[in-house]
Coordinates of C-alpha atoms in Angstrom, one line a residue:
M1 CA 26.0 10.3 3.1
I2 CA 27.0 8.0 0.1
H3 CA 23.3 7.8 -0.8
N4 CA 23.0 11.5 -1.0
L5 CA 26.1 11.9 -3.0
I6 CA 24.9 9.4 -5.6
L7 CA 21.5 11.2 -5.7
L8 CA 23.3 14.5 -6.3
L9 CA 25.5 13.1 -9.1
M10 CA 22.7 11.1 -10.8
A11 CA 19.8 13.5 -10.3
P12 CA 19.9 14.7 -14.0
V13 CA 19.7 11.1 -15.2
F14 CA 16.9 10.2 -12.8
I15 CA 14.9 13.3 -13.9
V16 CA 15.2 12.5 -17.6
Q17 CA 14.3 8.8 -17.0
G18 CA 11.4 9.7 -14.8
R19 CA 9.9 12.0 -17.4
Y20 CA 10.4 9.2 -20.0
V21 CA 8.6 6.6 -17.9
R22 CA 5.6 8.9 -17.3
K23 CA 5.4 9.6 -21.1
V24 CA 5.6 6.0 -22.3
T25 CA 4.0 4.0 -19.6
P26 CA 0.3 3.1 -20.3
K27 CA -2.1 4.9 -18.0
L28 CA -4.4 2.3 -16.5
E29 CA -7.7 3.1 -14.9
E30 CA -8.8 2.2 -11.4
A31 CA -10.8 -1.0 -11.3
S32 CA -14.5 -0.6 -11.9
G33 CA -17.2 -1.9 -9.6
P34 CA -18.6 -1.1 -6.1
R35 CA -16.4 0.5 -3.5
S36 CA -18.5 -0.5 -0.5
G37 CA -20.8 -3.3 0.4
S38 CA -21.9 -6.1 2.7
A39 CA -21.1 -9.8 2.3
G40 CA -20.9 -13.0 4.2
Q41 CA -22.4 -14.2 7.5
G42 CA -21.4 -14.6 11.1
R43 CA -19.6 -12.1 13.3
V44 CA -19.7 -8.6 11.9
L45 CA -16.4 -7.0 10.9
R46 CA -16.3 -3.4 9.6
V47 CA -13.3 -3.0 7.2
L48 CA -11.9 0.1 5.6
L49 CA -9.3 0.0 2.8
V50 CA -7.3 3.2 2.2
G51 CA -4.5 4.2 0.0
D52 CA -3.2 4.6 -3.6
S53 CA -3.7 3.1 -7.0
A54 CA -2.9 -0.5 -5.8
A55 CA -5.7 -0.1 -3.2
A56 CA -7.9 1.3 -5.9
G57 CA -7.3 -1.8 -8.0
V58 CA -5.3 -0.4 -10.9
G59 CA -4.1 -3.5 -12.9
A60 CA -7.4 -5.3 -12.4
E61 CA -10.6 -4.7 -14.5
D62 CA -13.0 -5.0 -11.7
Q63 CA -12.9 -4.6 -7.9
S64 CA -13.8 -8.3 -7.6
Q65 CA -10.3 -9.0 -9.0
A66 CA -8.6 -6.3 -7.0
L67 CA -7.5 -6.1 -3.4
S68 CA -10.9 -5.2 -2.0
G69 CA -12.6 -8.1 -3.8
N70 CA -10.1 -10.7 -2.8
V71 CA -10.1 -9.6 0.8
V72 CA -13.9 -9.8 0.9
N73 CA -14.0 -13.1 -1.0
Q74 CA -11.5 -14.7 1.4
L75 CA -13.3 -13.5 4.6
S76 CA -17.0 -13.8 3.7
S77 CA -17.2 -17.4 4.6
H78 CA -16.0 -16.6 8.1
F79 CA -17.5 -13.2 8.9
K80 CA -20.2 -10.8 7.8
L81 CA -18.2 -7.9 6.3
E82 CA -19.3 -4.3 6.1
W83 CA -16.6 -2.8 3.9
Q84 CA -15.6 0.4 2.2
L85 CA -12.8 1.4 -0.1
H86 CA -11.2 4.9 0.1
A87 CA -8.4 5.1 -2.4
K88 CA -7.1 7.2 -5.3
S89 CA -4.4 6.8 -7.9
G90 CA -1.3 8.8 -7.2
S91 CA -1.9 9.2 -3.5
T92 CA 1.0 9.7 -1.1
T93 CA 0.8 9.3 2.6
R94 CA 0.3 13.0 3.0
D95 CA -2.5 13.0 0.4
T96 CA -4.3 10.1 2.2
R97 CA -4.1 11.9 5.6
S98 CA -5.7 15.0 4.0
S99 CA -8.5 13.0 2.3
L100 CA -9.2 11.0 5.5
S101 CA -9.7 14.3 7.4
D102 CA -12.9 14.7 5.3
H103 CA -14.0 11.1 5.7
P104 CA -16.9 10.8 8.2
R105 CA -15.9 9.7 11.7
Q106 CA -17.1 6.2 12.2
A107 CA -16.0 3.0 13.8
Y108 CA -14.1 0.3 11.8
D109 CA -12.7 -2.8 13.3
I110 CA -9.9 -3.1 10.7
V111 CA -8.2 -0.5 8.5
I112 CA -6.0 -1.8 5.6
V113 CA -3.5 0.6 4.2
S114 CA -1.7 0.5 0.8
L115 CA 0.8 3.3 0.5
G116 CA 4.5 4.0 -0.2
V117 CA 5.3 3.7 -3.9
N118 CA 4.3 7.3 -4.7
D119 CA 6.2 8.5 -1.6
V120 CA 9.4 6.8 -2.9
T121 CA 9.2 8.7 -6.1
K122 CA 9.1 12.0 -4.2
P123 CA 12.1 13.9 -2.7
L124 CA 11.4 12.4 0.7
S125 CA 13.7 10.8 3.2
S126 CA 12.9 7.5 4.9
I127 CA 12.9 9.2 8.3
R128 CA 10.5 11.9 7.2
W129 CA 8.3 9.2 5.5
L130 CA 8.2 7.3 8.8
H131 CA 7.0 10.4 10.6
Q132 CA 4.2 10.7 8.0
Q133 CA 3.3 7.0 8.5
K134 CA 3.2 7.4 12.3
A135 CA 0.9 10.4 11.9
L136 CA -1.4 8.5 9.5
V137 CA -1.7 5.6 12.0
T138 CA -2.5 8.0 14.8
Q139 CA -5.1 9.6 12.6
I140 CA -6.6 6.2 11.8
R141 CA -6.8 5.3 15.4
N142 CA -8.5 8.5 16.5
H143 CA -10.8 8.8 13.5
F144 CA -12.0 5.3 13.2
S145 CA -11.5 3.7 16.6
C146 CA -10.1 0.6 14.9
R147 CA -8.5 -2.4 16.7
Q148 CA -6.3 -3.6 13.8
I149 CA -4.3 -1.7 11.2
I150 CA -2.7 -3.7 8.4
L151 CA 0.2 -2.2 6.5
T152 CA 2.1 -3.7 3.5
K153 CA 5.7 -3.2 2.8
I154 CA 6.5 -1.2 -0.4
P155 CA 7.1 -3.7 -3.2
P156 CA 10.6 -4.3 -4.7
M157 CA 10.7 -1.4 -7.2
E158 CA 14.0 -2.7 -8.5
Q159 CA 11.9 -5.4 -10.2
F160 CA 9.4 -3.1 -11.9
P161 CA 9.7 -3.7 -15.6
A162 CA 8.5 -0.1 -16.4
L163 CA 11.5 1.4 -14.7
P164 CA 14.8 1.7 -16.6
H165 CA 18.2 1.4 -14.9
P166 CA 19.7 3.2 -13.0
L167 CA 16.3 4.7 -11.9
R168 CA 15.0 1.2 -11.1
W169 CA 18.0 0.5 -8.9
Y170 CA 17.7 3.9 -7.1
L171 CA 14.0 3.6 -6.4
G172 CA 14.4 0.0 -5.3
S173 CA 17.1 1.0 -2.8
K174 CA 15.0 3.8 -1.5
A175 CA 12.0 1.5 -1.1
K176 CA 14.1 -0.9 1.0
A177 CA 15.2 2.0 3.2
F178 CA 11.6 3.0 3.7
N179 CA 10.7 -0.6 4.6
R180 CA 13.5 -0.9 7.2
Q181 CA 12.2 2.2 9.0
L182 CA 8.6 1.0 8.9
T183 CA 9.4 -2.5 10.0
R184 CA 11.3 -1.4 13.1
W185 CA 8.5 0.9 14.2
A186 CA 5.6 -1.4 13.3
D187 CA 7.1 -4.2 15.4
T188 CA 6.5 -2.0 18.5
Q189 CA 2.8 -1.4 17.8
D190 CA 0.4 -4.0 19.1
D191 CA -2.4 -3.0 16.8
C192 CA -0.3 -2.9 13.6
E193 CA 0.5 -5.8 11.3
L194 CA 3.1 -5.4 8.6
I195 CA 2.7 -7.7 5.5
D196 CA 5.7 -8.6 3.3
L197 CA 4.9 -9.7 -0.2
N198 CA 8.2 -8.9 -1.7
Y199 CA 9.5 -12.4 -1.9
R200 CA 6.4 -13.4 -3.9
L201 CA 6.3 -10.6 -6.4
K202 CA 7.1 -11.7 -9.9
P203 CA 7.4 -9.2 -12.7
E204 CA 5.4 -11.4 -15.1
Q205 CA 2.5 -11.2 -12.7
M206 CA 2.3 -7.5 -12.8
A207 CA -0.1 -5.4 -14.9
I208 CA 0.6 -4.6 -18.5
D209 CA 2.0 -1.2 -17.5
G210 CA 4.9 -2.9 -15.6
F211 CA 4.2 -0.8 -12.6
H212 CA 1.0 -2.1 -10.9
P213 CA -0.1 -5.5 -9.5
G214 CA -1.9 -7.9 -11.8
P215 CA -4.8 -10.1 -10.7
E216 CA -2.5 -12.9 -9.4
I217 CA -0.7 -10.5 -7.1
Y218 CA -4.0 -9.1 -5.9
Q219 CA -5.2 -12.6 -5.2
F220 CA -2.2 -13.5 -3.1
W221 CA -2.2 -10.1 -1.3
G222 CA -5.8 -10.4 -0.4
A223 CA -5.4 -14.0 0.8
T224 CA -2.4 -12.9 3.0
I225 CA -4.4 -10.1 4.5
A226 CA -7.3 -12.4 5.2
E227 CA -5.1 -14.9 7.0
V228 CA -3.8 -12.1 9.3
I229 CA -7.4 -11.0 10.0
K230 CA -8.6 -14.5 10.7
A231 CA -5.7 -15.1 13.1
R232 CA -6.7 -12.1 15.1
W233 CA -10.5 -12.2 15.0
S234 CA -11.4 -15.9 14.9
S235 CA -10.2 -16.4 18.4
D236 CA -10.9 -12.9 19.8

């Protein structure tokens, strides 16, 4: 109730600040390089990465420095990876569900998801977002027959240098509300793992636009995902 009242009172300020941010923030391209491939040796793992600009590697020059490259690099000494990246800048959970409907049905062992920041910037409640996330996970299960789904908490948007106050505070608070909903639900799902990088995110490690991860964050993110995968598949 209080949150809705604040939003109502501050909406004109948030709208003006949002337009300003979109106008002055540098528009970075998605990382270049291959979006699918095969690497490593040993047990075969089929991995699909889906999501938004962070999944697409915005903030890194090449996919080798982005999330996909770091996951592959960390795992290729333990497994033979058949991997593919399906991501687009600006994608929301709903956008990703729509695009995955057109993706060929095929089996993946692991699906890695990066979504949430663009949902936070939309007029969307945490409960409605959770419904969309549940629907996405169900779609992934049915479409790709995967055994492990890796989600990542929305980063602490109150630390994003590109965002002015009070917009920064508002989006950060909303991201925390989204994360609380996602955490409670993910804890009940045996095939879902929820990664929390928020305590490690440092503004100085972000990309020059002050909104996307930089190579150091991608490296730590990829290594964290790799550890989760190894814990599940090395002994399976």
